[in-house]
PDB file of C-alpha atoms in Angstrom:
ATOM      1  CA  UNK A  30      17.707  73.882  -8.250  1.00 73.00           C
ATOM      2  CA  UNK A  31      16.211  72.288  -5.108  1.00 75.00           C
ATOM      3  CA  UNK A  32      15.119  68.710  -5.621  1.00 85.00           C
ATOM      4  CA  UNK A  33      12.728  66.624  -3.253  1.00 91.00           C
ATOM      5  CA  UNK A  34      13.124  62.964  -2.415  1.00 92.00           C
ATOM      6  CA  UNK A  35      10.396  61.156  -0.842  1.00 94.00           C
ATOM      7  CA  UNK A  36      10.959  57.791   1.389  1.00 94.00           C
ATOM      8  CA  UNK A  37       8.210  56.117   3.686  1.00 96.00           C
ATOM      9  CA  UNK A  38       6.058  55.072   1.701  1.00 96.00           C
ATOM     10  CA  UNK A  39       4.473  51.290   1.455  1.00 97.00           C
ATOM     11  CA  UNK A  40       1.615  49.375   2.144  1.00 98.00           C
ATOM     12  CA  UNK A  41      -0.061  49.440   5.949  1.00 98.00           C
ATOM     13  CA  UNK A  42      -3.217  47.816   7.273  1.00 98.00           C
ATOM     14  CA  UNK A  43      -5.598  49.745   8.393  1.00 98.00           C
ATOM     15  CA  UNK A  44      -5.484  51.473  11.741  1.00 98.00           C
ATOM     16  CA  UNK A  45      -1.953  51.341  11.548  1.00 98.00           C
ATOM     17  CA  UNK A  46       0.396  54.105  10.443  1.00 98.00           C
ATOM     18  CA  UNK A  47       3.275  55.639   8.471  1.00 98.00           C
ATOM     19  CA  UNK A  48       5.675  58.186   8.868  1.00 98.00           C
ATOM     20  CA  UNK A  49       7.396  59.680   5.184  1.00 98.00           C
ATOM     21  CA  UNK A  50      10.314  61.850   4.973  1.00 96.00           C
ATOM     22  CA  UNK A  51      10.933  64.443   2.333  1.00 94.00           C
ATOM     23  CA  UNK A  52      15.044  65.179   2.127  1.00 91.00           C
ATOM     24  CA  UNK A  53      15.846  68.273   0.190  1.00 85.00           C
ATOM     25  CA  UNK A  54      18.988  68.273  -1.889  1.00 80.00           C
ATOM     26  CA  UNK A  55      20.917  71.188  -0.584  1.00 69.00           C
ATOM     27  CA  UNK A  56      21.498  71.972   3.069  1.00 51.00           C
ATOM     28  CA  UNK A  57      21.323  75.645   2.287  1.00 49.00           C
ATOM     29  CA  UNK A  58      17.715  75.945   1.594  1.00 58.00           C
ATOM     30  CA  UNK A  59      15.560  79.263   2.708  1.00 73.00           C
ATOM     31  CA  UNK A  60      11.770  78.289   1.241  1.00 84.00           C
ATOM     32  CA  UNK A  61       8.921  79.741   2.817  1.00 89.00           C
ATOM     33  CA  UNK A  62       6.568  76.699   3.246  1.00 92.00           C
ATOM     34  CA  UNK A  63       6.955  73.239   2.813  1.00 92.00           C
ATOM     35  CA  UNK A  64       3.982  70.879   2.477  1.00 96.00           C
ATOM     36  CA  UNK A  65       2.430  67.444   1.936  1.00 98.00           C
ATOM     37  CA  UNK A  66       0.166  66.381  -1.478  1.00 98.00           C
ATOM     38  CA  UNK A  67      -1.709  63.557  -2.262  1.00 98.00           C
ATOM     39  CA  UNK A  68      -3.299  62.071  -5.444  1.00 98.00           C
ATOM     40  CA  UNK A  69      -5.473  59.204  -5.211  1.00 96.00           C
ATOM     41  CA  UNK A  70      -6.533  57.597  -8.535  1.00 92.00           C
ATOM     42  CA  UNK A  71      -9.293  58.996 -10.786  1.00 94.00           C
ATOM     43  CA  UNK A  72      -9.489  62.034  -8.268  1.00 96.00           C
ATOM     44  CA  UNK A  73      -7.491  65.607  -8.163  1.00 96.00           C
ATOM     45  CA  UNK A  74      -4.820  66.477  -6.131  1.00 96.00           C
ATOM     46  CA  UNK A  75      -5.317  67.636  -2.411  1.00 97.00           C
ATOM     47  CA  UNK A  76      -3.336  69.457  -0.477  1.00 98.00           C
ATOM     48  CA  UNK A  77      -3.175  67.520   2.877  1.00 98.00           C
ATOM     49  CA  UNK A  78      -0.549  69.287   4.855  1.00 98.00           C
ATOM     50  CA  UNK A  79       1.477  72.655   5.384  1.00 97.00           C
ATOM     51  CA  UNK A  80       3.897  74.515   7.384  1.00 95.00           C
ATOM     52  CA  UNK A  81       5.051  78.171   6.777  1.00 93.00           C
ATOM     53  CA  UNK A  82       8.625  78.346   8.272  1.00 87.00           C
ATOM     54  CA  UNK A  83       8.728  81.268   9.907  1.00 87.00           C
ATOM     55  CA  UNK A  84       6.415  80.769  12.187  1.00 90.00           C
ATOM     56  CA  UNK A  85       5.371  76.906  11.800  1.00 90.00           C
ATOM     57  CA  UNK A  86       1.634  77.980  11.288  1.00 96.00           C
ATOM     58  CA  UNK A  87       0.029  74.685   9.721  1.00 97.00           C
ATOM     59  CA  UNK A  88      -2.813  73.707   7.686  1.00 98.00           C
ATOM     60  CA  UNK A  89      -4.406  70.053   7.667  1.00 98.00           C
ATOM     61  CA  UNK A  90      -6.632  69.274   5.198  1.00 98.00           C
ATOM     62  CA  UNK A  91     -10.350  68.243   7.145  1.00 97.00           C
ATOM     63  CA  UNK A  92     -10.081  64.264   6.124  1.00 97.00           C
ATOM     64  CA  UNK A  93      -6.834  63.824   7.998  1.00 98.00           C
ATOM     65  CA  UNK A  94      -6.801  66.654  11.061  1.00 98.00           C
ATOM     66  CA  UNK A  95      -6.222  64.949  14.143  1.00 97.00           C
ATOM     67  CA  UNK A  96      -4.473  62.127  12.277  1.00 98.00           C
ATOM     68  CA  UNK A  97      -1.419  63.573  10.387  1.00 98.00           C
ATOM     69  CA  UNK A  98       1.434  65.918  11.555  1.00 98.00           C
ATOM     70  CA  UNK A  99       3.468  67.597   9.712  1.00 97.00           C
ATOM     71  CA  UNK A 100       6.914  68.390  10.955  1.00 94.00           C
ATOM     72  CA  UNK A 101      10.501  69.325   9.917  1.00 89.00           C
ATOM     73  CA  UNK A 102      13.997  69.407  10.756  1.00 84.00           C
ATOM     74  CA  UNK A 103      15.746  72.487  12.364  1.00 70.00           C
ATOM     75  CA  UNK A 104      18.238  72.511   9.471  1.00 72.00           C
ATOM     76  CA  UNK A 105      15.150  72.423   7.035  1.00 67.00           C
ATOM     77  CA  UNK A 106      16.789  69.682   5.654  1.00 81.00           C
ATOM     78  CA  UNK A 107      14.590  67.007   6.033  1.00 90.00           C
ATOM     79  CA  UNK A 108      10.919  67.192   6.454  1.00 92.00           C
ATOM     80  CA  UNK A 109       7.889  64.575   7.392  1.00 96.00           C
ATOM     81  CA  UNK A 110       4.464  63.624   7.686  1.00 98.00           C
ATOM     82  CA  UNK A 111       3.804  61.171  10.430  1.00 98.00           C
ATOM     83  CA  UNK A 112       0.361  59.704   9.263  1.00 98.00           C
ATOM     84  CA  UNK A 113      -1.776  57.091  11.951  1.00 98.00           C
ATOM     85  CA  UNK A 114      -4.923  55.683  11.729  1.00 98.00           C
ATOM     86  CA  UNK A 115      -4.980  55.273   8.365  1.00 98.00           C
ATOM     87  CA  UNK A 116      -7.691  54.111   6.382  1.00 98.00           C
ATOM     88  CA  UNK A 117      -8.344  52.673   2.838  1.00 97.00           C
ATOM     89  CA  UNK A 118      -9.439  56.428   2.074  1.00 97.00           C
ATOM     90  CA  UNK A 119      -5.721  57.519   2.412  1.00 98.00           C
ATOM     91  CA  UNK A 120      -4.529  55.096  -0.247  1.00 98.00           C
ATOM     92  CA  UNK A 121      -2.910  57.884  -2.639  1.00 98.00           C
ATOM     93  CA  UNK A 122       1.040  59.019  -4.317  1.00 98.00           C
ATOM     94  CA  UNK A 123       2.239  61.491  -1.812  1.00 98.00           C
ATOM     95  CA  UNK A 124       3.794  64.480  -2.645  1.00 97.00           C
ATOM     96  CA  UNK A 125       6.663  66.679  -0.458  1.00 96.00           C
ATOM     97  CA  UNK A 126       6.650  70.378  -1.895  1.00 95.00           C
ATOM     98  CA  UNK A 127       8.466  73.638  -0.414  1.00 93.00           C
ATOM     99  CA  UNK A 128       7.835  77.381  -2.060  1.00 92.00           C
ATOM    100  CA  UNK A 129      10.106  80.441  -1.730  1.00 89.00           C
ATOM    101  CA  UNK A 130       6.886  82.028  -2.501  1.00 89.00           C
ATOM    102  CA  UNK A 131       5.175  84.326   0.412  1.00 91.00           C
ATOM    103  CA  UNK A 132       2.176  82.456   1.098  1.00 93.00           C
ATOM    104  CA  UNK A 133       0.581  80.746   4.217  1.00 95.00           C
ATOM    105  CA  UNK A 134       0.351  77.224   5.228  1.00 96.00           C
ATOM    106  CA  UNK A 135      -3.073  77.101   3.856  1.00 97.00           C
ATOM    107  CA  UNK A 136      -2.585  79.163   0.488  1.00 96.00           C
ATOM    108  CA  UNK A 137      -0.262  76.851  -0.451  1.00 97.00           C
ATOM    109  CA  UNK A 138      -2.147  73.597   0.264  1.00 97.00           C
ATOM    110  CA  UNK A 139      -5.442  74.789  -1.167  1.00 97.00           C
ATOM    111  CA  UNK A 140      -3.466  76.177  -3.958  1.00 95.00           C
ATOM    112  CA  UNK A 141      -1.017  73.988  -4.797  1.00 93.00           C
ATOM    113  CA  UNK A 142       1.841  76.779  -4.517  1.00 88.00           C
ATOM    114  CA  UNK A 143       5.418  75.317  -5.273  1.00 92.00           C
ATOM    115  CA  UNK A 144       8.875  75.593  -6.709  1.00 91.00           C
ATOM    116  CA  UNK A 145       9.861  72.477  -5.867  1.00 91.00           C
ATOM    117  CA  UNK A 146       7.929  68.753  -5.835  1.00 94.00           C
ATOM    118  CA  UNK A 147       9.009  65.594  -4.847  1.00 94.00           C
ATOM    119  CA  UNK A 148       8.702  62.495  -6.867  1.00 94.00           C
ATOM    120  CA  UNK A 149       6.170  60.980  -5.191  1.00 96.00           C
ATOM    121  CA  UNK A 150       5.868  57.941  -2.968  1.00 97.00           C
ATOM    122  CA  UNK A 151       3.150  55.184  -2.845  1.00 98.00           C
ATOM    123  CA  UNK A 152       0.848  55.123   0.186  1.00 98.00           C
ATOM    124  CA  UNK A 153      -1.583  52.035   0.175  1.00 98.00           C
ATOM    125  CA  UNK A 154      -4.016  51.375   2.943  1.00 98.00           C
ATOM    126  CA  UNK A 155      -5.157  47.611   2.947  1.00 97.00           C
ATOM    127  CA  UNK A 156      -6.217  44.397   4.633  1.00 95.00           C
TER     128      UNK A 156
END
């Protein structure tokens, strides 16, 4: 079973940035899309980032386009979410997912499409 782990997270003034990594547990791995969650407290899951691997088509979710990239090793090992100006607004767990499932970059964020979550790490955005 593929398992997620998470690093990067912590706390970051604002304006400044963060980068989190997502390693996957075997170095075999063949998903179709990997992507980026976040759940801030009180509110619902969003989908903030994806990438289909075949083609590296993305989806950013409107609050963070221009801000976030999403990105991954060639080995598909490893991937990571390089996040700058952040603002209190980004404070939030973030997830790392991947899906063997055949969807697109944006199914799968809007949808929350995945075989395999992360644990979750702790973003906070503060002065």
């Amino acid at each position: 079973q593929l398992q997620l782990v998470e690093s990067g997270g912590g706390l970051v003034q604002p304006g400044g940035s963060l980068r989190l990594s997502c390693a996957a547990s075997r170095f075999t791995v063949d998903y179709n899309a990997i992507g980026w969650f976040r759940q801030a407290p009180g509110k619902e899951r969003e989908g903030v980032s994806c990438m289909r691997s075949s083609d590296r088509t993305t989806y950013y979710a409107d609050s963070v386009k221009g801000r976030f990239t999403i990105s991954r090793d060639n080995a598909k090992i490893t991937m990571y979410l390089q996040m700058n100006s952040l603002g209190p607004e980004d404070t939030a767990v973030y997830y790392c997912a991947a899906t063997y499932s055949h969807t697109t970059a944006q199914d799968m964020c809007l949808f929350g499409r995945a075989d395999a979550w992360g644990q979750g790490t702790q973003v906070t955005v503060s002065s």
